[in-house]
Structures are given as C-alpha cells and as structure tokens.
XYZ file of C-alpha atoms in Angstrom:
390
model
C -0.131 0.156 -0.422
C 1.181 3.597 -1.269
C 2.743 5.525 1.746
C 1.510 8.595 0.239
C -2.119 10.168 1.093
C -4.328 10.913 -1.928
C -5.936 14.213 -2.417
C -8.915 14.182 -4.619
C -9.039 17.738 -6.315
C -10.477 18.609 -9.622
C -11.312 22.749 -10.174
C -14.366 22.137 -11.669
C -15.982 21.050 -8.163
C -16.105 24.749 -7.571
C -19.381 24.561 -10.259
C -21.384 23.365 -7.391
C -22.685 26.626 -6.672
C -26.442 27.737 -5.096
C -25.753 31.653 -6.522
C -24.349 34.034 -4.620
C -26.879 34.842 -2.020
C -26.279 31.190 -0.712
C -24.406 29.873 2.763
C -22.656 27.294 0.524
C -20.136 30.177 -1.500
C -17.698 27.265 -3.423
C -15.257 30.065 -2.811
C -14.612 27.982 0.906
C -13.124 25.263 -1.628
C -11.370 27.169 -3.924
C -9.326 28.695 -0.408
C -8.877 25.678 0.983
C -7.496 24.387 -1.891
C -5.077 27.588 -2.140
C -4.382 27.144 1.700
C -2.884 23.266 1.038
C -0.733 24.282 -1.567
C 0.508 27.501 0.065
C 1.474 25.295 2.608
C 3.202 22.537 0.113
C 0.991 20.263 1.102
C -0.367 19.324 -2.527
C 3.876 18.017 -2.473
C 3.350 15.693 0.721
C 0.443 14.101 -1.242
C -0.975 12.592 -4.757
C -3.508 15.107 -6.092
C -5.935 13.169 -8.638
C -8.766 13.970 -10.104
C -11.348 11.499 -10.552
C -14.140 11.052 -13.181
C -17.530 11.685 -12.449
C -20.094 9.599 -11.086
C -22.047 7.704 -13.768
C -25.474 6.400 -13.786
C -24.737 2.737 -12.569
C -22.118 4.355 -9.644
C -25.511 6.910 -9.088
C -27.701 4.555 -8.686
C -26.220 2.768 -5.653
C -27.784 5.031 -3.489
C -29.967 6.889 -6.148
C -33.250 6.029 -7.704
C -32.963 7.106 -11.391
C -35.797 9.131 -11.557
C -34.274 11.653 -9.407
C -31.052 11.390 -11.534
C -32.859 12.339 -14.360
C -34.644 14.735 -12.684
C -31.610 16.665 -11.510
C -30.356 16.121 -15.190
C -33.763 18.166 -16.455
C -33.299 20.961 -13.437
C -29.754 20.823 -14.522
C -30.188 21.976 -18.152
C -33.150 24.398 -17.144
C -33.150 25.463 -13.733
C -36.771 27.014 -14.514
C -38.256 23.696 -14.682
C -37.173 22.208 -11.165
C -39.404 19.570 -9.589
C -39.188 20.798 -5.895
C -41.026 17.375 -5.671
C -37.676 15.863 -5.699
C -36.227 18.709 -3.622
C -34.892 20.827 -6.225
C -35.635 24.502 -7.293
C -35.846 25.243 -3.559
C -34.826 27.592 -1.071
C -31.757 25.371 0.003
C -31.588 23.519 -2.911
C -31.669 26.245 -5.822
C -31.047 24.671 -9.137
C -28.781 25.404 -11.316
C -27.088 25.157 -15.075
C -24.834 22.722 -15.017
C -25.817 21.171 -11.762
C -25.627 17.282 -11.978
C -22.661 17.709 -13.863
C -21.010 19.470 -10.943
C -22.469 17.103 -8.521
C -21.805 13.772 -10.262
C -18.094 15.192 -9.681
C -17.982 15.358 -6.415
C -19.833 12.256 -5.973
C -16.994 11.019 -8.567
C -13.699 11.816 -6.206
C -14.753 10.346 -2.974
C -16.269 6.862 -4.936
C -12.754 7.597 -6.692
C -10.975 7.565 -3.218
C -12.905 4.298 -2.144
C -11.823 2.698 -4.927
C -8.271 3.944 -4.586
C -8.014 2.767 -0.450
C -10.013 -0.687 -1.304
C -7.256 -1.611 -4.119
C -4.473 -0.655 -1.815
C -3.584 2.602 -3.838
C -3.454 4.297 -0.764
C -4.102 4.296 3.242
C -5.567 7.494 3.360
C -7.809 9.660 0.798
C -9.664 13.644 1.236
C -12.348 15.056 -0.414
C -12.974 18.147 1.165
C -15.755 18.998 -1.733
C -17.785 15.832 -0.675
C -19.458 15.054 2.790
C -22.733 15.984 1.174
C -24.660 13.723 3.756
C -28.257 14.812 3.652
C -29.133 14.204 -0.064
C -31.359 11.470 -0.096
C -32.196 8.559 -3.129
C -35.128 10.400 -4.198
C -34.379 14.151 -3.236
C -32.067 16.851 -2.792
C -31.522 18.210 0.914
C -29.904 20.237 2.862
C -27.861 21.885 0.365
C -26.573 18.342 -0.758
C -27.759 16.631 -4.227
C -25.660 13.627 -4.701
C -24.779 12.174 -0.971
C -21.284 11.492 -2.022
C -20.727 9.909 1.184
C -22.875 7.349 1.103
C -21.807 6.415 -2.702
C -18.706 6.138 -1.028
C -19.963 3.810 1.298
C -21.955 1.653 -1.181
C -19.501 1.303 -3.698
C -17.257 -0.228 -0.844
C -19.759 -2.627 -0.349
C -20.078 -3.489 -3.616
C -15.803 -4.286 -4.121
C -16.697 -6.888 -1.174
C -16.077 -4.690 2.272
C -17.936 -6.295 4.812
C -17.814 -3.845 7.566
C -17.304 -0.417 6.652
C -17.889 2.474 9.504
C -18.860 6.162 8.960
C -18.425 8.827 11.679
C -19.930 12.196 11.093
C -19.209 14.998 13.302
C -20.856 17.700 10.782
C -23.021 20.226 13.566
C -25.627 18.323 11.431
C -27.498 15.238 11.364
C -26.109 12.620 8.901
C -29.578 11.530 7.713
C -29.370 10.697 3.951
C -26.106 8.255 5.144
C -28.277 6.443 7.944
C -30.952 6.125 5.810
C -29.151 4.596 3.145
C -27.570 1.541 5.316
C -30.088 1.674 7.853
C -30.664 -2.062 7.718
C -27.794 -3.192 6.361
C -25.571 -4.876 8.556
C -22.072 -4.392 7.156
C -22.334 -0.499 8.129
C -21.691 0.957 11.517
C -23.118 4.755 11.316
C -21.893 7.422 14.077
C -23.358 11.004 13.735
C -22.343 13.779 16.622
C -24.358 16.711 15.992
C -26.705 19.887 17.703
C -30.081 18.394 19.505
C -32.453 17.674 16.458
C -34.721 19.950 18.921
C -32.791 23.185 17.971
C -31.305 22.322 14.196
C -32.055 20.752 10.927
C -32.886 17.899 10.086
C -34.504 17.661 12.735
C -33.890 13.764 13.305
C -30.806 12.032 14.956
C -32.855 11.044 18.243
C -30.506 8.381 20.108
C -33.554 6.077 19.616
C -32.601 6.022 16.045
C -30.619 2.513 16.144
C -31.329 0.617 12.885
C -34.013 -1.583 12.118
C -33.990 -5.551 10.836
C -30.593 -7.035 10.582
C -29.268 -3.040 11.115
C -29.989 -2.984 14.413
C -27.352 -0.996 16.440
C -25.792 -0.271 13.374
C -26.799 3.550 13.988
C -25.378 5.892 16.435
C -26.176 9.267 17.139
C -25.464 11.626 19.945
C -27.473 14.718 19.918
C -25.438 17.762 21.850
C -27.049 20.393 23.378
C -26.747 23.480 21.739
C -24.096 25.463 23.455
C -21.239 22.471 23.654
C -17.524 23.528 23.505
C -14.625 22.125 23.036
C -14.697 20.233 26.378
C -18.149 18.160 25.938
C -17.588 17.442 21.966
C -14.892 15.628 23.188
C -15.888 14.074 25.661
C -18.366 13.119 23.896
C -16.319 11.538 20.821
C -14.321 9.699 23.271
C -17.072 8.333 25.126
C -18.638 6.784 21.961
C -16.281 6.654 18.993
C -13.231 4.447 19.934
C -15.291 1.568 21.263
C -17.606 0.843 19.049
C -14.493 1.004 16.024
C -12.515 -1.735 18.575
C -15.981 -3.632 18.279
C -16.524 -3.372 14.899
C -13.637 -3.518 13.546
C -13.783 -1.730 10.219
C -11.938 -2.769 6.916
C -12.534 0.940 5.757
C -13.325 4.101 8.230
C -15.470 6.889 6.188
C -15.162 10.082 8.261
C -16.827 13.931 7.447
C -15.573 16.457 8.974
C -18.078 19.448 8.492
C -16.823 23.162 9.936
C -19.608 24.233 11.122
C -19.445 22.724 14.560
C -17.309 25.958 15.442
C -18.443 28.650 17.317
C -18.191 31.502 14.454
C -20.470 29.620 12.024
C -23.204 31.352 11.219
C -26.199 28.266 11.005
C -25.434 26.371 14.310
C -25.463 26.843 17.684
C -22.416 24.696 18.973
C -18.940 26.452 20.388
C -16.439 24.292 19.095
C -12.889 25.465 18.215
C -10.764 25.016 15.263
C -8.488 23.533 17.582
C -10.602 20.775 18.882
C -11.713 19.816 15.365
C -8.027 19.362 14.525
C -8.234 16.938 17.607
C -11.249 14.855 16.380
C -9.144 15.063 13.023
C -6.027 13.632 14.821
C -8.143 11.188 16.633
C -10.173 9.607 14.320
C -6.425 9.348 11.811
C -5.166 7.900 15.161
C -8.298 5.057 15.184
C -7.791 4.418 11.347
C -4.474 3.173 12.430
C -5.427 1.123 15.322
C -8.778 -0.687 14.426
C -8.638 -0.404 10.783
C -6.776 -2.903 8.350
C -4.052 -1.452 6.872
C -5.258 1.863 8.180
C -7.596 3.154 5.254
C -9.172 6.241 5.906
C -11.318 8.136 3.393
C -12.020 11.652 5.106
C -14.544 14.205 3.271
C -15.909 17.466 4.164
C -19.458 18.736 4.596
C -21.071 21.692 6.126
C -19.174 25.157 6.972
C -20.165 28.503 6.488
C -17.717 30.754 7.578
C -16.050 30.316 4.651
C -12.979 32.558 5.035
C -12.314 32.372 8.676
C -13.276 28.728 9.497
C -13.330 26.275 6.815
C -9.930 26.607 4.654
C -7.651 26.091 8.200
C -9.761 23.646 9.376
C -9.385 21.272 6.301
C -6.007 22.696 5.194
C -5.593 20.330 8.853
C -7.105 18.022 7.825
C -4.834 17.114 4.670
C -1.931 17.388 7.022
C -2.868 15.005 9.272
C -3.871 12.768 6.454
C -0.771 13.263 4.859
C 1.164 12.633 7.964
C 2.453 16.065 7.200
C 0.251 18.161 10.043
C 0.314 21.643 10.147
C 1.475 23.461 12.841
C -1.752 25.045 14.435
C 0.880 28.375 15.641
C 2.373 28.651 12.298
C 1.511 32.191 10.598
C -0.807 31.836 7.393
C 1.223 32.213 4.224
C 0.730 35.789 3.055
C 0.417 34.953 -0.050
C -3.185 33.043 0.861
C -3.813 36.238 2.336
C -3.783 37.996 -0.628
C -5.844 35.530 -2.666
C -8.326 35.998 0.104
C -8.904 39.217 -0.171
C -8.207 39.050 -4.090
C -11.387 36.699 -3.892
C -13.631 38.089 -1.040
C -12.448 41.952 -0.129
C -12.397 40.409 3.095
C -8.753 39.716 5.517
C -8.361 36.250 6.308
C -7.308 34.875 9.428
C -3.665 35.757 10.668
C -2.496 32.225 12.109
C -3.534 28.431 12.033
C -5.099 28.705 15.259
C -7.854 29.568 17.894
C -5.497 29.759 20.414
C -7.623 27.007 22.170
C -6.260 23.775 24.486
C -8.590 21.189 23.765
C -8.602 18.927 27.000
C -11.463 17.042 28.360
C -12.696 14.260 30.696
C -12.669 10.736 29.742
C -15.853 8.577 30.377
C -14.203 6.148 32.444
C -13.674 8.621 34.978
C -17.172 8.644 35.545
C -20.318 11.164 34.821
C -22.453 13.939 36.145
C -26.502 12.329 35.672
C -27.617 15.794 35.822
C -25.221 17.290 33.589
C -26.874 17.619 29.994
C -23.767 16.456 27.861
C -23.456 13.505 30.193
C -27.348 13.114 29.591
C -26.596 12.900 25.885
C -23.588 10.703 26.132
C -25.847 8.300 28.249
C -28.628 8.397 26.156
C -26.902 7.157 23.548
C -24.627 4.379 25.059
C -28.185 3.128 26.709
C -30.005 2.962 23.096
C -26.965 1.966 20.968
C -24.596 -0.017 22.817
C -26.346 -3.499 23.948
C -27.843 -4.369 20.171
C -24.221 -4.483 19.762
C -23.743 -6.331 22.897
C -21.706 -3.695 24.700
C -22.436 -2.287 27.965
C -23.748 0.881 27.902
C-alpha cells in the first residue's frame, strides 16, 4: 500500500454553486485548496482528479428517476421539480448542477476505490461530505450523497464492514437512511440536538432496523456545547464502537460548522478541537482498521473564510502525515488570495488559541449534566444491541 495520501481535487468542483446569496459559497473550496498549496501540502500528497460518477454508480444510492430529474433541472433550472427537493430555498437549481454534483460524488467514489485497491492508506475529498441527499430527493444543500455512494461502492467491491463517523453539526441523515437495515455498515453521528437544528433527526433512539439494528448511533448534543463536551462525547462513544466493529475502511465526515463562528448552528467548538478530532480519526484508523484505510470528507461549514479553509487544511496535513503547526502564521500569499476573492481579510494563524482538553468517560459521569445525559442516552440506546455495556 502506498505511503502517500491521496487528495481528490478537480477545479471544476467549484461549479457546485447555488448562487451568490446561498450560504454554501464555493469560494470555501477554492480557498481551502489555495491554503493547501500555500503550505506545500499538494507536494506531500498525490493530487488526483477522478471522473464524475456515472448513472450506474449513482444508482447505488439514488433512484434513476431522481437522477433524471436532476439532469432536467441542470439543463433548465426554471423547470426544477420541487417534489424531488430541487428548486427550493435550500437547494435551488442551477445550470450544470448534475455535472458538478456527479463530479464531487466521483471524487469520493474514486477515493474509496483507491483505498480498497491498496493504492493509498488515506484519502481526502474536502469537496464531499454532502450527507443529507436522499435516494430520491435533494436536501440540506446536498444533491448527490457522495458519502453514501463511497460506502456503497466499497460494499460493491466486497467490503464486509465499513464504519462511517460524522462530526458535522447536522445529523448525517442521508447516510444513515441509506444503510438503515444493512449490518455491514456502522453509522455514527455527533450533531446538535434535533430539537434545535435541521434536519430534526438523529435522536439516540434511532438505532437501525432489521438486520441493521444497532448499526446507527446518534449523539444529540445540547446547543452551546463547546470543546470539552464535544471531545468528551466523541471519545465516550466512537473509539469503543470502532474497537468492537473493526471496520475494513473508516469513512469520516468533517463538517466545519460545529465552529463557534458558524452562522447556521449553535455549537461552540474551536478550530483546535476540530483538529483534535481529525487527529483522533486518523489514529483510530491506524488502530482499528486493516491497513489504516481512511477516507476523510468535508461537509458543512459556512464561515467560508475564517474557519473552513483552516480546518480542512489541517485535515489534509494530518492525512498526509505532514501536520500543519497550529501556531504557524498563515502564508501572506494566501491572505492576498483571500482578499482578491472576497475583499475580506483572512485570519492570521492556524489556531483559535485553544488547548482542548476533556474528561474521559471512564473517570465517571454526572447524571445531572446535560452533555453527560446526551452521552448516556446514546450508550443506553445503541450499545446493548451491539453487545456492549451502556
């Protein structure tokens, strides 16, 4: 297996553009790749562009009738069919929508194939992580569910155990739905509580069905949760599940919208804590996954200058075994690029100045604490079906 990580990138993914007033501004992708280059990380990885996902691949998750509807809306956005979630406020149709969406999906699927073939141990597609798209509907800024497609392709290639861990502030509902009854897939999502945030799913009691009972795990975090609670919840749930499941591939989704500056959600996580979880996912892949196979995806994130590029550049550096020093000053060339593209002044360092710390679950819990209540609810609902102690 190659020692170099693979970074999936094609400049054309920035055509995934819902328009100038939409929060998912593709400048976040361009600025991330610009920062990756400014730090020289593009020389520490193999930068690869995969072809767009074709219909046979898209059908691993999506219905053909929906793919056809996306194509029609792509040719004539005015004809978008809202019954398929297209032409809505969240998912407005735009010219070339099918092509851009299929290209992003192709990057995640291509990364999954490379991992399975042993061409690399780690792969990153920060343009991906579009985890809300459903089999027959766009949802939550997501047209094709590249995360679910990558997992489905791994299963098609022969994988028997794939773990998906989602730390986006929003519940990974589309991926959970795709594998709700499939015992080969473990989905774990840490997200803001569904009472206070879209998509209003991801309750602890959602644990899968049929042969997949116990295959869905949801940690619903109270609004306002910061670094200590977020990291405590992650470490109280994820490592034990991966140690038990022993996946052949680990797929993780790293939406940057948990950050305290994100305008669309209500958690209070720092860039430094996001980096800590990225590093933990990397370490868990090496500890519990055969060959350390790890596919890391992007996701949400709407502080498109100050947060997203820094967070995902850290992700690339960790996957490349060339981590970026959090205390380093951001390259002046990149800050010029930020101003040229956005007329904003970019951040100065790769850190928020935090030193994240948390108490381990093994040290005990407080049943009156809201964060501990959330973790307890998850463990009590999801652990016993897997034969684990709550």
